[in-house]
Short mmCIF file of C-alpha atoms in Angstrom, two decimals:
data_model
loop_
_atom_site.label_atom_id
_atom_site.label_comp_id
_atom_site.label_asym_id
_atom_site.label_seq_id
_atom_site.Cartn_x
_atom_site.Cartn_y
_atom_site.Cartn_z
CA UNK A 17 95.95 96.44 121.29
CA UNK A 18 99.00 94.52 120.98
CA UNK A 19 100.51 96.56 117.89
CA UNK A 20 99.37 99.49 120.22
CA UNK A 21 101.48 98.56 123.20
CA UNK A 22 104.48 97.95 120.61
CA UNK A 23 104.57 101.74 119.69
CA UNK A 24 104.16 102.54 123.43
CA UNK A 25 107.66 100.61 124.07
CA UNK A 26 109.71 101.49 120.91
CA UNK A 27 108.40 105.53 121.77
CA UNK A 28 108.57 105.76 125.31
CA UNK A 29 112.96 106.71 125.10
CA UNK A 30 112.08 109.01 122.59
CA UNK A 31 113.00 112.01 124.79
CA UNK A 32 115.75 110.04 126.18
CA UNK A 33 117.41 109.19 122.50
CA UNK A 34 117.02 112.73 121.19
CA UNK A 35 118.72 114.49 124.56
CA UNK A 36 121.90 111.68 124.19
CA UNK A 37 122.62 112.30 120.69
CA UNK A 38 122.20 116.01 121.11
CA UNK A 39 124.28 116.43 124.64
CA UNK A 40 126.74 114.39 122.95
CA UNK A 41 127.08 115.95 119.96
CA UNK A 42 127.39 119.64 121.41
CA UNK A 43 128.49 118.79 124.97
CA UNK A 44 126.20 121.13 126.31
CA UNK A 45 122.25 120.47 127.59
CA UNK A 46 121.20 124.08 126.56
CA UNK A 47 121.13 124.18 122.62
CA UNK A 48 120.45 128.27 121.15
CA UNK A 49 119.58 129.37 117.79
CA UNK A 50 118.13 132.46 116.19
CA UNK A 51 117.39 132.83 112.64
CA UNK A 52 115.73 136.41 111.17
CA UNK A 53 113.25 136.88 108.68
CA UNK A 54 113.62 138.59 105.44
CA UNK A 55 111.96 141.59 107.38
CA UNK A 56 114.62 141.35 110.46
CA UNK A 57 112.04 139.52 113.01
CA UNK A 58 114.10 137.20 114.77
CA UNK A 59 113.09 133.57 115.74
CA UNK A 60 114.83 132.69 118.67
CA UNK A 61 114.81 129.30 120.47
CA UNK A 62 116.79 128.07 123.91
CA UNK A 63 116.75 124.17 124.04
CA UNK A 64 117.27 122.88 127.49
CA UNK A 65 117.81 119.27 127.49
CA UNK A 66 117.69 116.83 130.77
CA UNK A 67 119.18 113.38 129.88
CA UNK A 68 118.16 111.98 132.77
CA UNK A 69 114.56 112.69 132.47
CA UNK A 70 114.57 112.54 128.77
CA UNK A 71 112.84 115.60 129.23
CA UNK A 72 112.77 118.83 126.89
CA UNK A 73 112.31 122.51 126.98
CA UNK A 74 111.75 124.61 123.42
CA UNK A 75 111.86 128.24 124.78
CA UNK A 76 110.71 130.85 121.83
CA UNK A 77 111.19 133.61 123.89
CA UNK A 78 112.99 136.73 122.38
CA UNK A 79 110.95 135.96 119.28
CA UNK A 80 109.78 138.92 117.37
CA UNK A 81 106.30 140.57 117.47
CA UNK A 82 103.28 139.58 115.53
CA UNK A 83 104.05 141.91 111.83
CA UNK A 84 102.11 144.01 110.11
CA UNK A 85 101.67 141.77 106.82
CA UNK A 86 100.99 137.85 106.60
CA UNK A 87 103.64 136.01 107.86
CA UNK A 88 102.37 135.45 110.91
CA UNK A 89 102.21 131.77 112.18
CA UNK A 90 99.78 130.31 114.34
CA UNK A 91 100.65 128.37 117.54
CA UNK A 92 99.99 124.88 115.62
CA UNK A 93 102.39 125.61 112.34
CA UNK A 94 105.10 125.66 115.41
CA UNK A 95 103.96 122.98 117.28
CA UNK A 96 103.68 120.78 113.82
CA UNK A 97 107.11 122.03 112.43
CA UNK A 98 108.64 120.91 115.68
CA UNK A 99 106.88 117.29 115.25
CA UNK A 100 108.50 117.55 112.31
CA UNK A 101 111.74 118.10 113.00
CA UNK A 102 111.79 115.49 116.20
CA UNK A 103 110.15 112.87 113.92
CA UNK A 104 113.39 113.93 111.14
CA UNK A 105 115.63 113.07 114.46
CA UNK A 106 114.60 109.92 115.55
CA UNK A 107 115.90 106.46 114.26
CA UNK A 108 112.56 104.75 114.20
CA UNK A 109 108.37 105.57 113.44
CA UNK A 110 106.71 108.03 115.06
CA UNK A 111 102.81 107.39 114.06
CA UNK A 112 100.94 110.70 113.76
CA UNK A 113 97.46 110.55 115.21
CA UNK A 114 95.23 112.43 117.64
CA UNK A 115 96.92 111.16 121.00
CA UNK A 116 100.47 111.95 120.05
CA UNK A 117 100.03 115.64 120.38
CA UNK A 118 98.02 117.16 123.54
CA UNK A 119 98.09 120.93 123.95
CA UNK A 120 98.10 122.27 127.21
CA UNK A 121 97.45 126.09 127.57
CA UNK A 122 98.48 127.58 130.86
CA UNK A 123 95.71 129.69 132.57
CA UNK A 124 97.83 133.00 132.77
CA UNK A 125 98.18 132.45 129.01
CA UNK A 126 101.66 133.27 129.14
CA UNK A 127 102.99 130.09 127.34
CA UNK A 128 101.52 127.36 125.45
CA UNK A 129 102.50 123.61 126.75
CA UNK A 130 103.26 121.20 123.86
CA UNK A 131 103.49 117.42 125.46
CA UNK A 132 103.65 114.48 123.13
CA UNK A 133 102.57 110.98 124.56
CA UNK A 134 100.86 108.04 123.88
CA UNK A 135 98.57 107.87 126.59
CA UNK A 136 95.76 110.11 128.17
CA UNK A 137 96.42 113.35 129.75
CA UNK A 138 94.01 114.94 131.73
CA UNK A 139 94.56 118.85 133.17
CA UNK A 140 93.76 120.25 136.55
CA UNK A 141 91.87 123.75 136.62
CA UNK A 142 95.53 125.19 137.41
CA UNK A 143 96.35 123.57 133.79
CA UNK A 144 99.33 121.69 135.02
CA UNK A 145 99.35 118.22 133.14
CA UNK A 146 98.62 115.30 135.08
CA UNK A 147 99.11 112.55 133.11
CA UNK A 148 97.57 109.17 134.34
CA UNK A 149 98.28 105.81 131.87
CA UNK A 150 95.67 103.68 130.96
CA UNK A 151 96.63 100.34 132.52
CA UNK A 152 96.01 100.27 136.06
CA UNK A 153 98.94 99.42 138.55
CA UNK A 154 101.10 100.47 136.29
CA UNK A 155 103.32 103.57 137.51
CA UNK A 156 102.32 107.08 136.73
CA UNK A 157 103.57 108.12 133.31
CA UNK A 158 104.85 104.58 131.96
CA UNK A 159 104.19 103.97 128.63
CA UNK A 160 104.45 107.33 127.64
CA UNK A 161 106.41 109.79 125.05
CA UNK A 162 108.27 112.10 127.64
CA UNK A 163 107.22 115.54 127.81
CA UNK A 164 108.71 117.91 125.42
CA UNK A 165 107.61 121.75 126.43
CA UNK A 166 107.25 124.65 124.24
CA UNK A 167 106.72 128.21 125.62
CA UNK A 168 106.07 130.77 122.78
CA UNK A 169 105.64 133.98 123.82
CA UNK A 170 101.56 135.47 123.61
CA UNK A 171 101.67 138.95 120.55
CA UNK A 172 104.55 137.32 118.77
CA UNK A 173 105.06 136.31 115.36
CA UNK A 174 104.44 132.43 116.11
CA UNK A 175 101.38 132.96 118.20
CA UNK A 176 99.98 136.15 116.89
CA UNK A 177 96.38 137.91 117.80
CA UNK A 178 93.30 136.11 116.89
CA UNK A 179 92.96 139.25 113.49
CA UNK A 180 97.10 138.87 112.20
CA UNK A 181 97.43 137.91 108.73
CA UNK A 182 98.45 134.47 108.48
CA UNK A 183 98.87 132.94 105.15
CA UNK A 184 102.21 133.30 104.85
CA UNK A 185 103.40 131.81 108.05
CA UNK A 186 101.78 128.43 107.16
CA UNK A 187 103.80 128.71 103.75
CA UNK A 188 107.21 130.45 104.91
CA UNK A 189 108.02 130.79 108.72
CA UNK A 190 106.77 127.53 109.24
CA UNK A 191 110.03 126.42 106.93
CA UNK A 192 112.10 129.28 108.90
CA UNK A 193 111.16 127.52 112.52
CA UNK A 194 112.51 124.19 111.04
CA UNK A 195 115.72 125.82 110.08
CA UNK A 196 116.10 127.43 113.80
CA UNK A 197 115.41 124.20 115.16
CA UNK A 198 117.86 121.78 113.03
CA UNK A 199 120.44 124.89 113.46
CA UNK A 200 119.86 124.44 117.40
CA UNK A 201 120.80 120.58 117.26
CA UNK A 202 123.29 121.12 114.56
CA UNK A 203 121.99 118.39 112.44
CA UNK A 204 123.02 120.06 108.65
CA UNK A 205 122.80 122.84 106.66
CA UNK A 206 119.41 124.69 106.11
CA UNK A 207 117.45 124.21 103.28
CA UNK A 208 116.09 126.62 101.07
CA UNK A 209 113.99 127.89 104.01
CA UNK A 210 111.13 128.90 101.18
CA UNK A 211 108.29 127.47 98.96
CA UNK A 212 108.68 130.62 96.83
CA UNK A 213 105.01 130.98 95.77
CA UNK A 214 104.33 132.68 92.63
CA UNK A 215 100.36 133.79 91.87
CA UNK A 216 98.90 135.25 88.90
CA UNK A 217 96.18 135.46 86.87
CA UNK A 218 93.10 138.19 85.50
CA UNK A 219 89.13 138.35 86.55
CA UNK A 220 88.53 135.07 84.95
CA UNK A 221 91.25 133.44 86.06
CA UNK A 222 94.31 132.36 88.30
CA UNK A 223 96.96 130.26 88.87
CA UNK A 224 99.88 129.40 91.32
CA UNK A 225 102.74 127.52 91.61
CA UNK A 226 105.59 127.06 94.16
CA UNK A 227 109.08 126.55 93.00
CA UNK A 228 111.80 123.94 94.13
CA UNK A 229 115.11 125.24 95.81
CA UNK A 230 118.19 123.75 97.12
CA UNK A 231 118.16 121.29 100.50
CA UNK A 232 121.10 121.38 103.07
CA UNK A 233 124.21 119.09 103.31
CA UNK A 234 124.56 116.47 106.09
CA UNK A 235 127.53 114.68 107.42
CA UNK A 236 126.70 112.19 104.96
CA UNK A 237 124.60 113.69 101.92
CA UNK A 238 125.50 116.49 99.59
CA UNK A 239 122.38 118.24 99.17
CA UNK A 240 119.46 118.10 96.19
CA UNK A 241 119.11 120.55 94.03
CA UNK A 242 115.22 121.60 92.63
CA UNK A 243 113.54 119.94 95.30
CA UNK A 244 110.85 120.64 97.86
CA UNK A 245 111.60 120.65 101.18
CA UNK A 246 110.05 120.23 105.07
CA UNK A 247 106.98 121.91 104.78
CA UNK A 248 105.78 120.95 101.29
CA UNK A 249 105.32 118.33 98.94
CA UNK A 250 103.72 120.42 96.20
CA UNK A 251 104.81 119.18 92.29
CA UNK A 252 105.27 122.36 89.56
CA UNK A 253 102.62 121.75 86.54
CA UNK A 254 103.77 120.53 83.84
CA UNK A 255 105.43 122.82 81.30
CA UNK A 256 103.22 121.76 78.12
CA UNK A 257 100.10 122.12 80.38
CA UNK A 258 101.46 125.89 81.69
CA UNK A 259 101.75 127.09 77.69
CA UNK A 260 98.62 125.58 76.58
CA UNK A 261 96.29 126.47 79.30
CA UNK A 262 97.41 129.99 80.42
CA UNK A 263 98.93 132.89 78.37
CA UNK A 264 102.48 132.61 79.17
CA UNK A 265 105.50 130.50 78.10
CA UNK A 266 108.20 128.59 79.72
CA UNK A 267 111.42 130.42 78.58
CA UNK A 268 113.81 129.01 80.71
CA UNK A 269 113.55 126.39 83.82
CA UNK A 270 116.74 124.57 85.36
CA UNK A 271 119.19 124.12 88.20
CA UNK A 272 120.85 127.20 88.85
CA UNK A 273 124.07 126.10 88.71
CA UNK A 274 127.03 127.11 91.50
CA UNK A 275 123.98 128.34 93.85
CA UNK A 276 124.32 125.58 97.07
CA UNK A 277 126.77 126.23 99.62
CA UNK A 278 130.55 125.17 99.04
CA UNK A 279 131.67 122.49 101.91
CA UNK A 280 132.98 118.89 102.48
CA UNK A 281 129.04 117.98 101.39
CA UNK A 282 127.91 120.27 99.00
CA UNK A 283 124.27 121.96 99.21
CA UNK A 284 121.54 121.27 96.68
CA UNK A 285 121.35 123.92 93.78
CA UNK A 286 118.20 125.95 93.41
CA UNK A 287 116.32 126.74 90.13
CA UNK A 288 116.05 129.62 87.80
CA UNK A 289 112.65 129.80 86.28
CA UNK A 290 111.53 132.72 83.28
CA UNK A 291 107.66 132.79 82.55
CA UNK A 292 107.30 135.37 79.45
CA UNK A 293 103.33 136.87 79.40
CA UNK A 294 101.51 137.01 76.41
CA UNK A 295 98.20 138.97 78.16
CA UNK A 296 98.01 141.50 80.69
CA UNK A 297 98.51 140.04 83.76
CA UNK A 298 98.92 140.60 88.63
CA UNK A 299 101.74 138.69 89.45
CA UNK A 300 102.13 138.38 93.07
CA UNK A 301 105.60 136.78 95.02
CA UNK A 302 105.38 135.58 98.37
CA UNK A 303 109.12 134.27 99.23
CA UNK A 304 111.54 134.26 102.06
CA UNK A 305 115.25 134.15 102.46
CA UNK A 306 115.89 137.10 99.75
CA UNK A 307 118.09 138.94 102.14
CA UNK A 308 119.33 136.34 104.71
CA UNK A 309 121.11 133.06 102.95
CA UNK A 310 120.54 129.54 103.85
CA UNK A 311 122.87 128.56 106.40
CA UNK A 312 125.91 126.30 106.33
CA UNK A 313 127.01 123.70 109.08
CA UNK A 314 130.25 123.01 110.84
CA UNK A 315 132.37 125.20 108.27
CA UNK A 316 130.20 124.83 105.70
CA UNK A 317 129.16 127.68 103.20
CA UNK A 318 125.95 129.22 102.85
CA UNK A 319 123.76 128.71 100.16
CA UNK A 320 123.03 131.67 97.59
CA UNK A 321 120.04 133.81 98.20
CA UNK A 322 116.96 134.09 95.86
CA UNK A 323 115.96 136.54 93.39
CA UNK A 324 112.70 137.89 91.65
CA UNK A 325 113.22 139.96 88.80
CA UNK A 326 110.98 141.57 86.12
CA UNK A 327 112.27 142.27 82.97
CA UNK A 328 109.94 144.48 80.60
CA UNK A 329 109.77 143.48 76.99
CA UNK A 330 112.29 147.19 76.58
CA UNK A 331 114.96 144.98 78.45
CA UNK A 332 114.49 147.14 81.88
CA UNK A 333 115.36 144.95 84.58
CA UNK A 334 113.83 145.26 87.92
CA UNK A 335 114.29 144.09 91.43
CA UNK A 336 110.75 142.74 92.54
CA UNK A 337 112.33 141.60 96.22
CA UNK A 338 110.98 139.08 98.40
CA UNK A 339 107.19 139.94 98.64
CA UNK A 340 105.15 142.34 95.74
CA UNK A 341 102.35 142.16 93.35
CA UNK A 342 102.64 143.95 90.37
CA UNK A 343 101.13 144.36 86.91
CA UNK A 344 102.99 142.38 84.01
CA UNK A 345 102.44 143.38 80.19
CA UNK A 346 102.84 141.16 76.87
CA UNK A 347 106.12 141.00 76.16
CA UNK A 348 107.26 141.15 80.12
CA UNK A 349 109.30 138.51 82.05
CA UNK A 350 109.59 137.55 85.30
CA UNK A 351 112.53 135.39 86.72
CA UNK A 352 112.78 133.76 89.76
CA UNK A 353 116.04 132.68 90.98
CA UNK A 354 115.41 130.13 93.77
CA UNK A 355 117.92 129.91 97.05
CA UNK A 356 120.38 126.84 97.55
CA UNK A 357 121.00 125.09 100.28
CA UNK A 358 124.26 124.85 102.92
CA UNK A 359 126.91 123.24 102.66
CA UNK A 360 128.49 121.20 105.29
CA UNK A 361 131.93 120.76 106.65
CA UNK A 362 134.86 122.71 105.11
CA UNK A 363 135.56 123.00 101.56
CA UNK A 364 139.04 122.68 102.43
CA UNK A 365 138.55 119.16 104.16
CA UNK A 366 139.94 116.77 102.23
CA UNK A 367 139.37 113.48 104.26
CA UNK A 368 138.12 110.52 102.73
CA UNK A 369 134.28 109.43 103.38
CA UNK A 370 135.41 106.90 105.75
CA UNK A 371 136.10 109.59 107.79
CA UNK A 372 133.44 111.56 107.63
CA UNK A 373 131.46 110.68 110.90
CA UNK A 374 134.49 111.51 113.32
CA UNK A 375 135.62 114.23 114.75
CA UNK A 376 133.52 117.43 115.18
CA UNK A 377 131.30 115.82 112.49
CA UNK A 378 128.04 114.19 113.60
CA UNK A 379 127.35 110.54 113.25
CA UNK A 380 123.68 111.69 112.48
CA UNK A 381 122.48 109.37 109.66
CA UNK A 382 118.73 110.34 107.79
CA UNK A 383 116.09 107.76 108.98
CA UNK A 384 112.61 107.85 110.65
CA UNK A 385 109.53 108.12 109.71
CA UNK A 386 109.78 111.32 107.27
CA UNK A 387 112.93 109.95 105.81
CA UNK A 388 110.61 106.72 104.34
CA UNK A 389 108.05 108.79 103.23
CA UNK A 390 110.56 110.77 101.29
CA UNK A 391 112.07 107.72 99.81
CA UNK A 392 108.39 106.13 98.81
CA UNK A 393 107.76 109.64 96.92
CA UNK A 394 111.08 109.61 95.26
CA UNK A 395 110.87 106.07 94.08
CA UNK A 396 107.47 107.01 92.03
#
């Protein structure tokens, strides 16, 4: 009970904390972002922050309409990618269990409600959240997370119809809604905004990997280069285990040098990586950001865009784009150029790193929860 109550009190400004540092980094309390899939379906989010309240609204409206393919997203890889991101954006914990994240699903079905809190919420049969705290006498709503909202729009991409293809969206858009949401609060330069997943395999068998990229600059990090970011934490097999085990070899696998965004904090480099078939094999891509290039922040360059390529054992070179499966003979190879991430700040801006946190800069330092996981997996 008592370590209980403690998270009640560090948590219950979270709202307030996140609508300061945001207000005062834009000077406005409506944040807007849209970012567009390979395909052209936009993602579109209005922020409306209240200070006061420590209250927030994440409006999807003007999102695209559920595709015809599988990158549609279910409500919950929204609702989790903008834990996610609030959890990136805090400076302390934020403990994931079942009462942090209620869902609350209007009766005309025209929205969906997210509201975090620590405490239990109970709905009237006009589904408007009542929320009622545990301890009695105490006032209504103390000790709780304040409300954040979400409204996605029913037959769009991020809440599709209960038959839509959806492998994809837990996979890609779910990295493309973290990008539209860190663009909205201006926090750095987007990642590689993919997991690039790569299938292949014959009757007997299969196998599939996802390959590292580049992550965005920050006001105070240049970006990695061949790492996963946000949505995964998936490690490539090893290259000795690839060549013995399957019928293929590991011709060529590196940073792909030059590929993160030019700016004051450079963005992470992707990878280039060459698999050369021995047997007759389906090779299947699933990737994003092919067309439209990571982002950069506050003058900051974009990263490059990816690439798959074939290249038949005659030396014809083809252009697989972002999403195929095709049929690779002995002798073929297939190259995947991974995307980098942005940059931030101008490449012209030649202050010192004293500097860096004034001006139209943001103070915003990585911490929180997700930052200490990251650093426990890096230190192993």
């Amino acid at each position: 009970m008592r370590i209980a109550r403690t998270f009640i009190g560090i948590h219950s400004d979270l709202g307030e904390e996140i609508a300061a540092n945001a207000i005062a980094k834009t000077r406005s309390p409506i944040l807007k972002a849209t970012e567009y899939m390979d395909n052209g379906t936009p993602i579109t989010l209005k922020i409306t922050l209240d200070e006061r309240e420590g209250s927030a609204v994440f409006d999807f409206t003007g999102t695209g309409v559920e595709v015809w393919g599988n990158l549609n997203a279910p409500r919950a890889i929204t609702l989790s990618a903008l834990i996610y991101c609030l959890r990136c954006m805090v400076g302390h914990d934020v403990p994931l269990n079942q009462k942090l994240v209620n869902i609350i699903k209007p009766k005309s079905l025209l929205t969906t409600v997210l509201r975090t809190k620590l405490c239990r919420c109970e709905v009237s049969h006009e589904s408007e959240a009542v929320v009622k705290n545990s301890n009695a006498g105490e006032k209504e709503g103390s000790g709780c997370l304040t409300p954040v909202s979400v409204i996605i729009p029913p037959g769009s991409i991020l809440d599709p119809s209960e038959g839509a293809a959806v492998v994809g969206g837990n996979v890609l858009t779910s990295q493309r809604v973290v990008d539209v949401v860190l663009k909205a609060f201006q926090v750095c330069g987007a990642s590689q905004g993919c997991m690039n997943n790569l299938t292949l395999g014959e009757e007997s068998w299969g196998y599939y990997e996802t390959v590292a990229g580049g992550s965005g600059a920050g006001p105070t990090w240049a970006g990695a280069g061949g790492v996963h970011t946000h949505m995964t934490n998936t490690r490539i097999t090893d290259v000795e285990i690839v060549e013995r085990r399957y019928p293929m070899l590991v011709a060529h696998f590196s940073l792909r040098s030059g590929s993160g965004g030019k700016g004051y904090r450079v963005g992470g480099d992707g990878v280039t990586r060459e698999l050369v078939f021995r047997r007759t094999v389906k090779v299947s891509v699933l990737t994003e950001r092919r067309v439209f290039q990571p982002y950069g922040m506050n003058g900051g360059e974009a990263g490059a865009r990816g690439l798959n390529l074939l290249q038949r054992a005659d030396g014809r070179l083809i252009n697989l784009g972002g999403k195929t499966t095709i049929t690779a003979y002995p002798g073929d190879k297939y190259i995947m150029n991974s995307p980098g991430g942005g940059g931030y700040g101008s490449p012209s801006d030649v202050r010192t790193s004293d500097e860096a946190g004034n001006g139209q800069y943001s103070a915003y330092l990585e911490r929180g929860s997700v930052y200490e996981y990251r650093m426990a997996q890096e230190s192993v």
